[in-house]
């Protein structure tokens, strides 16, 4: 049984729409002002910045064209945005063609390396000498 192309595109389109809605919300509701968004659970429970801490402020600054401030809020996520965009495009093209997504970026070694990078970033951004990585 062949899946129609429109049905294969449901996932990529849903992710795009969710991202666009989130971007519009973050663009208009400033996360720099307290009380607009919930506090990071990791920061609340441990006092440590997680790898995503500062992500909303980074997105807000980026959507307003302030790339240096966006980089200050969360450099890792900002640098990974092109990778996420590339993966979304590959996913969409694969869905249109009706073939499974295949890329070197989702192989086990790369994924484990990414998890190690996240762990190191999580620890490093909370050390006194690396305050430049804190949001």
PDB file of C-alpha atoms in Angstrom, residues 13-133:
ATOM      1  CA  UNK A  13       4.603  20.333   7.856  1.00  0.00           C
ATOM      2  CA  UNK A  14       3.505  19.898  11.496  1.00  0.00           C
ATOM      3  CA  UNK A  15       7.059  20.599  12.719  1.00  0.00           C
ATOM      4  CA  UNK A  16       7.288  23.656  10.448  1.00  0.00           C
ATOM      5  CA  UNK A  17       3.939  25.041  11.634  1.00  0.00           C
ATOM      6  CA  UNK A  18       4.807  24.425  15.305  1.00  0.00           C
ATOM      7  CA  UNK A  19       8.168  26.148  14.814  1.00  0.00           C
ATOM      8  CA  UNK A  20       6.567  29.094  13.018  1.00  0.00           C
ATOM      9  CA  UNK A  21       3.894  29.515  15.716  1.00  0.00           C
ATOM     10  CA  UNK A  22       6.568  29.287  18.409  1.00  0.00           C
ATOM     11  CA  UNK A  23       8.739  31.834  16.596  1.00  0.00           C
ATOM     12  CA  UNK A  24       5.846  34.286  16.295  1.00  0.00           C
ATOM     13  CA  UNK A  25       5.029  33.871  19.994  1.00  0.00           C
ATOM     14  CA  UNK A  26       8.656  34.365  21.075  1.00  0.00           C
ATOM     15  CA  UNK A  27       9.037  37.327  18.714  1.00  0.00           C
ATOM     16  CA  UNK A  28       6.091  39.148  20.286  1.00  0.00           C
ATOM     17  CA  UNK A  29       6.254  37.966  23.920  1.00  0.00           C
ATOM     18  CA  UNK A  30       9.666  38.972  25.254  1.00  0.00           C
ATOM     19  CA  UNK A  31      11.290  36.188  27.318  1.00  0.00           C
ATOM     20  CA  UNK A  32      13.694  38.754  28.791  1.00  0.00           C
ATOM     21  CA  UNK A  33      10.797  40.012  30.931  1.00  0.00           C
ATOM     22  CA  UNK A  34      10.120  37.765  33.939  1.00  0.00           C
ATOM     23  CA  UNK A  35       6.775  36.003  34.236  1.00  0.00           C
ATOM     24  CA  UNK A  36       6.057  35.452  30.547  1.00  0.00           C
ATOM     25  CA  UNK A  37       7.390  31.884  30.352  1.00  0.00           C
ATOM     26  CA  UNK A  38       7.950  29.162  32.957  1.00  0.00           C
ATOM     27  CA  UNK A  39      11.385  28.874  34.520  1.00  0.00           C
ATOM     28  CA  UNK A  40      13.619  26.035  33.318  1.00  0.00           C
ATOM     29  CA  UNK A  41      12.912  22.985  35.534  1.00  0.00           C
ATOM     30  CA  UNK A  42      16.598  22.018  35.553  1.00  0.00           C
ATOM     31  CA  UNK A  43      17.622  25.494  36.710  1.00  0.00           C
ATOM     32  CA  UNK A  44      14.885  25.515  39.340  1.00  0.00           C
ATOM     33  CA  UNK A  45      15.761  22.081  40.745  1.00  0.00           C
ATOM     34  CA  UNK A  46      19.562  22.145  40.503  1.00  0.00           C
ATOM     35  CA  UNK A  47      20.595  25.771  40.040  1.00  0.00           C
ATOM     36  CA  UNK A  48      22.524  24.714  36.927  1.00  0.00           C
ATOM     37  CA  UNK A  49      21.886  26.023  33.422  1.00  0.00           C
ATOM     38  CA  UNK A  50      20.822  23.200  31.112  1.00  0.00           C
ATOM     39  CA  UNK A  51      21.961  23.093  27.456  1.00  0.00           C
ATOM     40  CA  UNK A  52      18.695  24.784  26.444  1.00  0.00           C
ATOM     41  CA  UNK A  53      18.739  27.579  29.033  1.00  0.00           C
ATOM     42  CA  UNK A  54      18.669  30.918  27.275  1.00  0.00           C
ATOM     43  CA  UNK A  55      17.138  29.355  24.166  1.00  0.00           C
ATOM     44  CA  UNK A  56      13.962  31.455  24.234  1.00  0.00           C
ATOM     45  CA  UNK A  57      15.959  34.647  24.805  1.00  0.00           C
ATOM     46  CA  UNK A  58      18.328  33.552  22.018  1.00  0.00           C
ATOM     47  CA  UNK A  59      15.387  33.030  19.646  1.00  0.00           C
ATOM     48  CA  UNK A  60      13.847  36.387  20.584  1.00  0.00           C
ATOM     49  CA  UNK A  61      17.116  38.220  19.968  1.00  0.00           C
ATOM     50  CA  UNK A  62      17.687  36.358  16.697  1.00  0.00           C
ATOM     51  CA  UNK A  63      14.159  37.113  15.466  1.00  0.00           C
ATOM     52  CA  UNK A  64      14.842  40.782  16.169  1.00  0.00           C
ATOM     53  CA  UNK A  65      18.127  40.697  14.242  1.00  0.00           C
ATOM     54  CA  UNK A  66      20.447  40.892  17.248  1.00  0.00           C
ATOM     55  CA  UNK A  67      22.806  38.006  16.412  1.00  0.00           C
ATOM     56  CA  UNK A  68      25.557  38.925  18.938  1.00  0.00           C
ATOM     57  CA  UNK A  69      23.051  38.983  21.807  1.00  0.00           C
ATOM     58  CA  UNK A  70      21.506  35.739  20.538  1.00  0.00           C
ATOM     59  CA  UNK A  71      24.978  34.166  20.610  1.00  0.00           C
ATOM     60  CA  UNK A  72      25.462  35.390  24.189  1.00  0.00           C
ATOM     61  CA  UNK A  73      22.224  33.721  25.309  1.00  0.00           C
ATOM     62  CA  UNK A  74      22.946  30.225  23.946  1.00  0.00           C
ATOM     63  CA  UNK A  75      25.865  29.809  21.543  1.00  0.00           C
ATOM     64  CA  UNK A  76      25.430  26.052  21.075  1.00  0.00           C
ATOM     65  CA  UNK A  77      21.792  26.209  20.008  1.00  0.00           C
ATOM     66  CA  UNK A  78      22.488  29.179  17.720  1.00  0.00           C
ATOM     67  CA  UNK A  79      25.319  27.288  16.025  1.00  0.00           C
ATOM     68  CA  UNK A  80      23.146  24.183  15.672  1.00  0.00           C
ATOM     69  CA  UNK A  81      20.231  25.990  13.973  1.00  0.00           C
ATOM     70  CA  UNK A  82      21.645  25.440  10.455  1.00  0.00           C
ATOM     71  CA  UNK A  83      22.055  21.724  11.258  1.00  0.00           C
ATOM     72  CA  UNK A  84      18.436  21.502  12.406  1.00  0.00           C
ATOM     73  CA  UNK A  85      17.348  23.351   9.255  1.00  0.00           C
ATOM     74  CA  UNK A  86      19.379  20.993   7.067  1.00  0.00           C
ATOM     75  CA  UNK A  87      17.853  17.944   8.767  1.00  0.00           C
ATOM     76  CA  UNK A  88      14.329  19.344   8.338  1.00  0.00           C
ATOM     77  CA  UNK A  89      14.937  19.951   4.611  1.00  0.00           C
ATOM     78  CA  UNK A  90      16.360  16.434   4.176  1.00  0.00           C
ATOM     79  CA  UNK A  91      13.351  15.003   6.039  1.00  0.00           C
ATOM     80  CA  UNK A  92      10.940  16.951   3.829  1.00  0.00           C
ATOM     81  CA  UNK A  93      12.683  15.912   0.601  1.00  0.00           C
ATOM     82  CA  UNK A  94      12.749  12.286   1.745  1.00  0.00           C
ATOM     83  CA  UNK A  95       9.030  12.468   2.571  1.00  0.00           C
ATOM     84  CA  UNK A  96       8.231  13.899  -0.867  1.00  0.00           C
ATOM     85  CA  UNK A  97      10.237  11.146  -2.540  1.00  0.00           C
ATOM     86  CA  UNK A  98       8.701   8.486  -0.312  1.00  0.00           C
ATOM     87  CA  UNK A  99      12.073   7.178   0.902  1.00  0.00           C
ATOM     88  CA  UNK A 100      13.452   6.878   4.445  1.00  0.00           C
ATOM     89  CA  UNK A 101      15.571   9.735   5.755  1.00  0.00           C
ATOM     90  CA  UNK A 102      19.243   8.840   5.368  1.00  0.00           C
ATOM     91  CA  UNK A 103      22.018  11.147   6.445  1.00  0.00           C
ATOM     92  CA  UNK A 104      25.350  10.717   8.185  1.00  0.00           C
ATOM     93  CA  UNK A 105      24.100  13.045  10.931  1.00  0.00           C
ATOM     94  CA  UNK A 106      21.683  10.485  12.367  1.00  0.00           C
ATOM     95  CA  UNK A 107      24.076   7.568  12.611  1.00  0.00           C
ATOM     96  CA  UNK A 108      24.766   6.148  16.094  1.00  0.00           C
ATOM     97  CA  UNK A 109      28.325   7.481  16.353  1.00  0.00           C
ATOM     98  CA  UNK A 110      27.251  11.012  15.500  1.00  0.00           C
ATOM     99  CA  UNK A 111      24.285  10.861  17.864  1.00  0.00           C
ATOM    100  CA  UNK A 112      26.455   9.595  20.738  1.00  0.00           C
ATOM    101  CA  UNK A 113      28.988  12.325  19.970  1.00  0.00           C
ATOM    102  CA  UNK A 114      26.186  14.889  20.075  1.00  0.00           C
ATOM    103  CA  UNK A 115      25.045  13.594  23.473  1.00  0.00           C
ATOM    104  CA  UNK A 116      28.619  13.852  24.767  1.00  0.00           C
ATOM    105  CA  UNK A 117      28.828  17.418  23.412  1.00  0.00           C
ATOM    106  CA  UNK A 118      25.562  18.314  25.173  1.00  0.00           C
ATOM    107  CA  UNK A 119      26.824  16.839  28.437  1.00  0.00           C
ATOM    108  CA  UNK A 120      30.136  18.698  28.231  1.00  0.00           C
ATOM    109  CA  UNK A 121      28.360  21.931  27.332  1.00  0.00           C
ATOM    110  CA  UNK A 122      25.939  21.451  30.238  1.00  0.00           C
ATOM    111  CA  UNK A 123      28.782  21.021  32.713  1.00  0.00           C
ATOM    112  CA  UNK A 124      31.122  23.630  31.238  1.00  0.00           C
ATOM    113  CA  UNK A 125      28.581  26.463  31.066  1.00  0.00           C
ATOM    114  CA  UNK A 126      28.087  26.117  34.830  1.00  0.00           C
ATOM    115  CA  UNK A 127      31.768  26.324  35.795  1.00  0.00           C
ATOM    116  CA  UNK A 128      33.133  29.633  37.148  1.00  0.00           C
ATOM    117  CA  UNK A 129      35.717  30.057  34.376  1.00  0.00           C
ATOM    118  CA  UNK A 130      33.122  29.593  31.608  1.00  0.00           C
ATOM    119  CA  UNK A 131      30.564  32.203  32.608  1.00  0.00           C
ATOM    120  CA  UNK A 132      30.655  33.433  29.004  1.00  0.00           C
ATOM    121  CA  UNK A 133      28.566  30.337  28.133  1.00  0.00           C
TER     122      UNK A 133
END
